[in-house]
mmCIF file of C-alpha atoms and ligand atoms in Angstrom:
data_model
loop_
_atom_site.group_PDB
_atom_site.id
_atom_site.type_symbol
_atom_site.label_atom_id
_atom_site.label_comp_id
_atom_site.label_asym_id
_atom_site.label_seq_id
_atom_site.Cartn_x
_atom_site.Cartn_y
_atom_site.Cartn_z
ATOM 1 C CA MET A 850 -6.372 -31.646 -65.415
ATOM 2 C CA ILE A 851 -5.500 -35.145 -63.789
ATOM 3 C CA THR A 852 -3.712 -37.396 -66.549
ATOM 4 C CA GLN A 853 -4.820 -39.874 -67.743
ATOM 5 C CA GLU A 854 -3.684 -43.047 -65.393
ATOM 6 C CA THR A 855 -4.560 -41.114 -62.438
ATOM 7 C CA ALA A 856 -8.082 -40.835 -63.852
ATOM 8 C CA GLY A 857 -7.974 -44.956 -64.246
ATOM 9 C CA THR A 858 -6.748 -45.142 -61.522
ATOM 10 C CA LEU A 859 -9.774 -43.143 -59.666
ATOM 11 C CA ALA A 860 -11.921 -45.218 -61.711
ATOM 12 C CA ALA A 861 -10.861 -48.929 -60.334
ATOM 13 C CA VAL A 862 -11.693 -47.370 -57.362
ATOM 14 C CA LEU A 863 -14.684 -46.521 -58.196
ATOM 15 C CA ASP A 864 -15.677 -50.176 -60.225
ATOM 16 C CA ASP A 865 -13.848 -52.151 -57.379
ATOM 17 C CA ALA A 866 -16.391 -50.487 -55.405
ATOM 18 C CA GLN A 867 -19.194 -51.322 -57.272
ATOM 19 C CA THR A 868 -17.788 -54.783 -58.198
ATOM 20 C CA SER A 869 -17.079 -55.967 -54.696
ATOM 21 C CA VAL A 870 -20.429 -54.615 -52.860
ATOM 22 C CA SER A 871 -18.659 -52.050 -50.713
ATOM 23 C CA ASP A 872 -18.598 -48.009 -50.718
ATOM 24 C CA THR A 873 -15.711 -46.365 -50.201
ATOM 25 C CA PRO A 874 -14.751 -42.518 -49.442
ATOM 26 C CA SER A 875 -15.326 -39.301 -51.535
ATOM 27 C CA LEU A 876 -12.596 -38.546 -53.925
ATOM 28 C CA ALA A 877 -12.953 -35.420 -52.456
ATOM 29 C CA ASP A 878 -11.185 -36.460 -49.076
ATOM 30 C CA THR A 879 -7.591 -37.469 -51.701
ATOM 31 C CA HIS A 880 -8.238 -35.384 -54.867
ATOM 32 C CA THR A 881 -8.328 -31.905 -55.536
ATOM 33 C CA LEU A 882 -10.582 -32.697 -58.834
ATOM 34 C CA THR A 883 -12.529 -30.243 -61.188
ATOM 35 C CA VAL A 884 -15.342 -30.944 -63.059
ATOM 36 C CA ASP A 885 -12.915 -31.611 -66.256
ATOM 37 C CA ASP A 886 -10.835 -33.973 -64.293
ATOM 38 C CA ALA A 887 -14.243 -36.273 -62.777
ATOM 39 C CA TYR A 888 -15.856 -36.317 -66.084
ATOM 40 C CA ALA A 889 -12.608 -37.837 -67.109
ATOM 41 C CA VAL A 890 -12.601 -41.179 -64.346
ATOM 42 C CA GLN A 891 -16.067 -41.278 -65.264
ATOM 43 C CA ALA A 892 -14.736 -41.994 -68.974
ATOM 44 C CA ALA A 893 -12.208 -44.277 -67.872
ATOM 45 C CA LEU A 894 -15.312 -46.299 -65.321
ATOM 46 C CA LEU A 895 -17.501 -45.942 -69.199
ATOM 47 C CA ALA A 896 -14.318 -47.759 -70.631
ATOM 48 C CA ARG A 897 -13.901 -50.221 -67.539
ATOM 49 C CA ARG A 898 -17.534 -51.521 -68.950
ATOM 50 C CA THR A 899 -17.200 -52.514 -72.284
ATOM 51 C CA ALA A 900 -13.846 -53.548 -72.055
ATOM 52 C CA ARG A 901 -15.535 -56.583 -69.864
ATOM 53 C CA GLY A 902 -18.190 -57.258 -72.391
ATOM 54 C CA GLU A 903 -20.364 -54.183 -71.897
ATOM 55 C CA ARG A 904 -22.567 -52.564 -73.530
ATOM 56 C CA PRO A 905 -23.549 -48.622 -74.042
ATOM 57 C CA THR A 906 -27.651 -48.241 -73.714
ATOM 58 C CA GLY A 907 -28.419 -44.615 -73.050
ATOM 59 C CA VAL A 908 -27.332 -41.982 -71.058
ATOM 60 C CA LYS A 909 -29.166 -39.957 -68.219
ATOM 61 C CA LEU A 910 -29.344 -36.739 -66.191
ATOM 62 C CA GLY A 911 -29.510 -36.080 -62.868
ATOM 63 C CA PHE A 912 -30.471 -32.746 -60.126
ATOM 64 C CA THR A 913 -32.731 -31.711 -62.917
ATOM 65 C CA SER A 914 -35.592 -31.515 -60.285
ATOM 66 C CA GLU A 915 -34.809 -29.242 -57.904
ATOM 67 C CA ALA A 916 -36.415 -32.110 -55.878
ATOM 68 C CA LYS A 917 -32.896 -34.076 -56.029
ATOM 69 C CA MET A 918 -30.630 -31.128 -56.426
ATOM 70 C CA ALA A 919 -32.666 -30.323 -52.391
ATOM 71 C CA GLN A 920 -32.599 -34.260 -51.673
ATOM 72 C CA MET A 921 -28.570 -34.337 -52.480
ATOM 73 C CA GLY A 922 -27.591 -30.640 -51.772
ATOM 74 C CA VAL A 923 -26.299 -30.491 -55.532
ATOM 75 C CA SER A 924 -27.928 -27.858 -58.448
ATOM 76 C CA GLU A 925 -26.235 -28.418 -61.342
ATOM 77 C CA ILE A 926 -26.763 -30.643 -64.488
ATOM 78 C CA ILE A 927 -24.832 -34.395 -64.508
ATOM 79 C CA VAL A 928 -24.054 -36.814 -66.947
ATOM 80 C CA GLY A 929 -24.166 -40.287 -66.917
ATOM 81 C CA ARG A 930 -24.051 -43.188 -69.388
ATOM 82 C CA LEU A 931 -26.626 -46.758 -68.676
ATOM 83 C CA THR A 932 -25.270 -50.036 -70.075
ATOM 84 C CA ASP A 933 -27.763 -53.313 -70.493
ATOM 85 C CA ALA A 934 -25.799 -54.998 -67.604
ATOM 86 C CA MET A 935 -27.397 -52.353 -65.577
ATOM 87 C CA ARG A 936 -31.426 -52.411 -67.647
ATOM 88 C CA VAL A 937 -34.050 -54.579 -66.045
ATOM 89 C CA VAL A 938 -36.607 -56.417 -67.485
ATOM 90 C CA ASP A 939 -40.579 -54.688 -67.215
ATOM 91 C CA GLY A 940 -41.287 -56.520 -64.009
ATOM 92 C CA ALA A 941 -38.396 -59.054 -63.159
ATOM 93 C CA GLU A 942 -36.467 -59.539 -60.011
ATOM 94 C CA VAL A 943 -33.937 -57.319 -58.870
ATOM 95 C CA GLU A 944 -31.252 -59.055 -56.358
ATOM 96 C CA LEU A 945 -30.365 -55.962 -53.626
ATOM 97 C CA ALA A 946 -27.684 -57.929 -52.898
ATOM 98 C CA ARG A 947 -25.389 -56.325 -56.037
ATOM 99 C CA PHE A 948 -25.935 -52.884 -54.898
ATOM 100 C CA ILE A 949 -24.046 -51.088 -51.290
ATOM 101 C CA HIS A 950 -26.667 -48.926 -50.608
ATOM 102 C CA PRO A 951 -30.306 -48.584 -53.330
ATOM 103 C CA LYS A 952 -32.619 -45.882 -53.706
ATOM 104 C CA VAL A 953 -35.277 -45.981 -56.109
ATOM 105 C CA GLU A 954 -36.488 -43.008 -58.272
ATOM 106 C CA PRO A 955 -39.523 -41.899 -60.987
ATOM 107 C CA GLU A 956 -37.735 -41.281 -64.128
ATOM 108 C CA VAL A 957 -38.796 -40.300 -67.809
ATOM 109 C CA ALA A 958 -37.004 -42.254 -70.509
ATOM 110 C CA PHE A 959 -36.919 -41.166 -73.877
ATOM 111 C CA ARG A 960 -35.607 -43.611 -77.485
ATOM 112 C CA LEU A 961 -33.929 -41.984 -80.064
ATOM 113 C CA ALA A 962 -34.235 -43.703 -82.974
ATOM 114 C CA GLN A 963 -32.146 -41.644 -84.380
ATOM 115 C CA ASP A 964 -27.537 -41.008 -84.290
ATOM 116 C CA VAL A 965 -27.194 -37.307 -83.442
ATOM 117 C CA ASP A 966 -23.724 -34.702 -83.401
ATOM 118 C CA PRO A 967 -24.689 -33.184 -80.240
ATOM 119 C CA HIS A 968 -21.894 -30.420 -82.392
ATOM 120 C CA ASP A 969 -24.179 -29.504 -86.054
ATOM 121 C CA PRO A 970 -25.702 -26.466 -85.009
ATOM 122 C CA ASP A 971 -29.274 -27.424 -86.670
ATOM 123 C CA ALA A 972 -30.393 -30.756 -83.999
ATOM 124 C CA ASP A 973 -32.699 -30.995 -82.472
ATOM 125 C CA LEU A 974 -33.245 -33.263 -79.866
ATOM 126 C CA ALA A 975 -37.128 -33.447 -80.189
ATOM 127 C CA ASP A 976 -37.174 -34.322 -82.910
ATOM 128 C CA CYS A 977 -35.054 -36.793 -83.057
ATOM 129 C CA VAL A 978 -36.857 -38.941 -79.809
ATOM 130 C CA ASP A 979 -39.952 -41.406 -81.288
ATOM 131 C CA ALA A 980 -40.697 -42.672 -78.173
ATOM 132 C CA VAL A 981 -41.216 -41.822 -74.350
ATOM 133 C CA ALA A 982 -42.507 -44.521 -71.615
ATOM 134 C CA PRO A 983 -42.249 -44.371 -67.827
ATOM 135 C CA ALA A 984 -39.061 -46.088 -66.004
ATOM 136 C CA LEU A 985 -37.583 -46.706 -62.806
ATOM 137 C CA GLU A 986 -33.763 -45.430 -62.249
ATOM 138 C CA ILE A 987 -32.177 -47.601 -59.651
ATOM 139 C CA ILE A 988 -28.973 -45.481 -57.647
ATOM 140 C CA ASP A 989 -26.779 -46.653 -56.300
ATOM 141 C CA SER A 990 -23.301 -44.222 -54.707
ATOM 142 C CA ARG A 991 -20.400 -45.338 -54.423
ATOM 143 C CA TYR A 992 -19.591 -43.267 -52.081
ATOM 144 C CA ARG A 993 -20.118 -44.079 -47.798
ATOM 145 C CA ASP A 994 -23.089 -42.981 -46.207
ATOM 146 C CA PHE A 995 -24.330 -41.433 -49.859
ATOM 147 C CA ARG A 996 -22.660 -38.611 -49.254
ATOM 148 C CA PHE A 997 -19.938 -36.550 -52.370
ATOM 149 C CA THR A 998 -19.283 -33.873 -53.629
ATOM 150 C CA TYR A 999 -20.863 -32.967 -57.508
ATOM 151 C CA GLU A 1000 -16.999 -33.745 -58.935
ATOM 152 C CA ASP A 1001 -17.489 -37.013 -57.050
ATOM 153 C CA VAL A 1002 -21.021 -37.771 -58.083
ATOM 154 C CA VAL A 1003 -19.659 -36.974 -61.718
ATOM 155 C CA ALA A 1004 -16.556 -39.042 -61.765
ATOM 156 C CA ASP A 1005 -18.507 -42.147 -60.289
ATOM 157 C CA ASN A 1006 -21.612 -42.408 -63.478
ATOM 158 C CA THR A 1007 -24.001 -40.282 -61.283
ATOM 159 C CA SER A 1008 -24.698 -43.571 -58.878
ATOM 160 C CA ALA A 1009 -25.960 -44.858 -61.742
ATOM 161 C CA ALA A 1010 -26.478 -48.414 -61.278
ATOM 162 C CA GLY A 1011 -29.722 -49.867 -62.927
ATOM 163 C CA TYR A 1012 -33.132 -49.117 -65.052
ATOM 164 C CA ALA A 1013 -36.340 -50.398 -66.058
ATOM 165 C CA VAL A 1014 -38.154 -49.006 -68.868
ATOM 166 C CA GLY A 1015 -41.653 -49.955 -69.325
ATOM 167 C CA ALA A 1016 -43.836 -50.294 -72.704
ATOM 168 C CA TRP A 1017 -42.751 -47.862 -75.292
ATOM 169 C CA LEU A 1018 -45.431 -45.578 -76.678
ATOM 170 C CA PRO A 1019 -45.317 -42.824 -79.675
ATOM 171 C CA ALA A 1020 -44.019 -39.391 -78.776
ATOM 172 C CA ARG A 1021 -45.695 -37.464 -77.464
ATOM 173 C CA ASP A 1022 -46.051 -34.011 -74.820
ATOM 174 C CA VAL A 1023 -44.991 -35.319 -71.435
ATOM 175 C CA SER A 1024 -44.826 -31.561 -69.805
ATOM 176 C CA ASP A 1025 -46.930 -32.222 -67.390
ATOM 177 C CA LEU A 1026 -48.065 -35.540 -66.371
ATOM 178 C CA ALA A 1027 -48.458 -36.881 -62.938
ATOM 179 C CA VAL A 1028 -45.849 -39.168 -61.543
ATOM 180 C CA ARG A 1029 -46.220 -41.143 -58.406
ATOM 181 C CA LEU A 1030 -43.768 -43.835 -57.257
ATOM 182 C CA ARG A 1031 -44.635 -47.226 -54.828
ATOM 183 C CA SER A 1032 -41.946 -48.400 -53.097
ATOM 184 C CA GLY A 1033 -42.557 -50.563 -49.770
ATOM 185 C CA GLU A 1034 -43.731 -48.435 -47.443
ATOM 186 C CA SER A 1035 -42.206 -45.136 -49.177
ATOM 187 C CA ARG A 1036 -44.195 -42.959 -51.618
ATOM 188 C CA ALA A 1037 -43.777 -40.325 -53.758
ATOM 189 C CA GLU A 1038 -45.630 -38.150 -55.829
ATOM 190 C CA GLY A 1039 -44.828 -34.974 -58.229
ATOM 191 C CA THR A 1040 -45.259 -34.300 -62.079
ATOM 192 C CA THR A 1041 -43.052 -34.543 -64.645
ATOM 193 C CA ALA A 1042 -42.930 -30.752 -64.783
ATOM 194 C CA ALA A 1043 -40.358 -30.777 -62.087
ATOM 195 C CA ILE A 1044 -37.893 -31.932 -64.757
ATOM 196 C CA LEU A 1045 -36.450 -28.322 -65.878
ATOM 197 C CA GLY A 1046 -40.220 -27.138 -66.066
ATOM 198 C CA ALA A 1047 -40.321 -30.217 -68.957
ATOM 199 C CA PRO A 1048 -39.123 -32.583 -69.585
ATOM 200 C CA VAL A 1049 -38.902 -31.978 -73.670
ATOM 201 C CA ASN A 1050 -36.679 -29.450 -71.512
ATOM 202 C CA ALA A 1051 -33.947 -31.951 -70.481
ATOM 203 C CA LEU A 1052 -33.169 -32.884 -73.705
ATOM 204 C CA ARG A 1053 -31.690 -29.377 -74.777
ATOM 205 C CA ALA A 1054 -30.301 -29.462 -71.666
ATOM 206 C CA LEU A 1055 -28.793 -33.030 -72.954
ATOM 207 C CA LEU A 1056 -27.339 -31.664 -76.084
ATOM 208 C CA ASP A 1057 -26.002 -29.157 -74.525
ATOM 209 C CA MET A 1058 -23.945 -31.693 -72.020
ATOM 210 C CA ALA A 1059 -23.020 -34.045 -74.726
ATOM 211 C CA ARG A 1060 -21.506 -31.621 -76.565
ATOM 212 C CA ARG A 1061 -19.488 -30.320 -73.883
ATOM 213 C CA ARG A 1062 -19.082 -33.336 -72.722
ATOM 214 C CA ASP A 1063 -17.773 -35.886 -75.717
ATOM 215 C CA VAL A 1064 -21.331 -37.972 -74.876
ATOM 216 C CA PRO A 1065 -22.850 -39.705 -78.352
ATOM 217 C CA LEU A 1066 -26.281 -40.159 -78.936
ATOM 218 C CA ARG A 1067 -27.349 -43.162 -80.790
ATOM 219 C CA ALA A 1068 -29.957 -44.290 -82.361
ATOM 220 C CA GLY A 1069 -32.608 -46.615 -79.828
ATOM 221 C CA ASP A 1070 -29.921 -45.050 -77.154
ATOM 222 C CA THR A 1071 -32.492 -44.658 -73.496
ATOM 223 C CA VAL A 1072 -32.173 -41.208 -72.320
ATOM 224 C CA LEU A 1073 -33.711 -40.747 -68.431
ATOM 225 C CA ALA A 1074 -34.677 -37.159 -68.315
ATOM 226 C CA GLY A 1075 -33.054 -37.427 -64.372
ATOM 227 C CA ALA A 1076 -35.722 -38.065 -61.808
ATOM 228 C CA ALA A 1077 -39.207 -35.786 -60.196
ATOM 229 C CA THR A 1078 -39.134 -36.508 -57.430
ATOM 230 C CA ALA A 1079 -36.491 -37.761 -54.512
ATOM 231 C CA ALA A 1080 -35.289 -41.565 -54.945
ATOM 232 C CA VAL A 1081 -36.513 -43.339 -51.587
ATOM 233 C CA PRO A 1082 -34.763 -46.412 -49.996
ATOM 234 C CA LEU A 1083 -35.337 -49.909 -52.323
ATOM 235 C CA THR A 1084 -36.280 -52.216 -50.424
ATOM 236 C CA PRO A 1085 -37.811 -56.170 -50.728
ATOM 237 C CA GLY A 1086 -40.708 -56.234 -52.660
ATOM 238 C CA ILE A 1087 -42.201 -54.642 -55.935
ATOM 239 C CA THR A 1088 -41.599 -50.327 -57.178
ATOM 240 C CA THR A 1089 -44.102 -49.405 -59.257
ATOM 241 C CA CYS A 1090 -43.741 -45.690 -60.894
ATOM 242 C CA GLU A 1091 -47.140 -44.951 -62.771
ATOM 243 C CA ILE A 1092 -46.472 -42.001 -65.550
ATOM 244 C CA ALA A 1093 -50.518 -40.938 -66.246
ATOM 245 C CA GLY A 1094 -51.135 -41.606 -69.694
ATOM 246 C CA LEU A 1095 -48.233 -43.600 -70.082
ATOM 247 C CA GLY A 1096 -48.695 -46.266 -68.055
ATOM 248 C CA ARG A 1097 -46.603 -47.633 -65.573
ATOM 249 C CA ILE A 1098 -42.859 -50.121 -64.767
ATOM 250 C CA SER A 1099 -42.519 -52.074 -61.527
ATOM 251 C CA VAL A 1100 -39.858 -54.098 -60.311
ATOM 252 C CA ARG A 1101 -39.538 -56.871 -57.603
ATOM 253 C CA SER A 1102 -36.834 -56.710 -55.384
ATOM 254 C CA VAL A 1103 -35.958 -60.021 -53.766
HETATM 255 C C1 OOG B 1587 -27.220 -38.589 -58.585
HETATM 256 C C2 OOG B 1587 -27.947 -39.400 -58.987
HETATM 257 C C3 OOG B 1587 -29.327 -38.612 -59.712
HETATM 258 C C4 OOG B 1587 -31.445 -37.969 -61.165
HETATM 259 O O1 OOG B 1587 -31.975 -38.124 -61.526
HETATM 260 O O2 OOG B 1587 -31.340 -36.489 -61.154
HETATM 261 C C5 OOG B 1587 -29.816 -38.589 -60.890
HETATM 262 C C6 OOG B 1587 -27.670 -38.891 -57.043
HETATM 263 O O3 OOG B 1587 -28.885 -38.564 -56.652
HETATM 264 O O4 OOG B 1587 -27.161 -40.190 -56.346
HETATM 265 O O5 OOG B 1587 -30.272 -40.301 -61.147
HETATM 266 MG MG1 MG B 1588 -32.288 -41.013 -61.826
#
């Protein structure tokens, strides 16, 4: 296990890459990190962000679909943290200059109605969800050429960079809804069934990850279940995610 000090140093490297909008080499080039180490770096990274005033707003899962696993060559679920600094309002402008090499992906968002103790053996996250919405996630790996190991991407807070959530609707079955992403010339189509068979399974997976990785689950938190399709480059213009029965969410990149 790396020391707290090393975790802080590596978090600073990733944080600086983000704030200076410049990529950084894979940590694996210089460090041998375990998955536990990687989550310690992620925690230190979040601590840096909250220390400068950012507020945690939820959690995200990654690599919950075959399409994402195949695109990035990673085949195990990851969990990362969202903050208010990453939030983009529905329809708002996104400044591309803030990012290194952003991509965008279609997501399903859940909202937690209450605090959940992941160590409670009777906890059922699906029971604690009061709303769902279509969402967009902007990912921006801090690693050169978006190339990373599993441990790298965990340390880098799962490439989290931005997210936008559409109008919340009362919780409902979202098991197999058509998903369509349009972004400039890029198109991606899929179904919410690509997310671990159904997005509700992402909630089950999240509860398990939260237990093992000390991720708090709080009332009002947004949960991104993981992209249903591969990500596409985020380029100037309108990006829209439409999910059948849930509506749409758009952002405008400049
Ligand atoms: C990691 C983030 C993966 C998802 O929805 O699968 C993710 C990456 O692809 O850089 O957010
Ligand atoms: Mg995602």
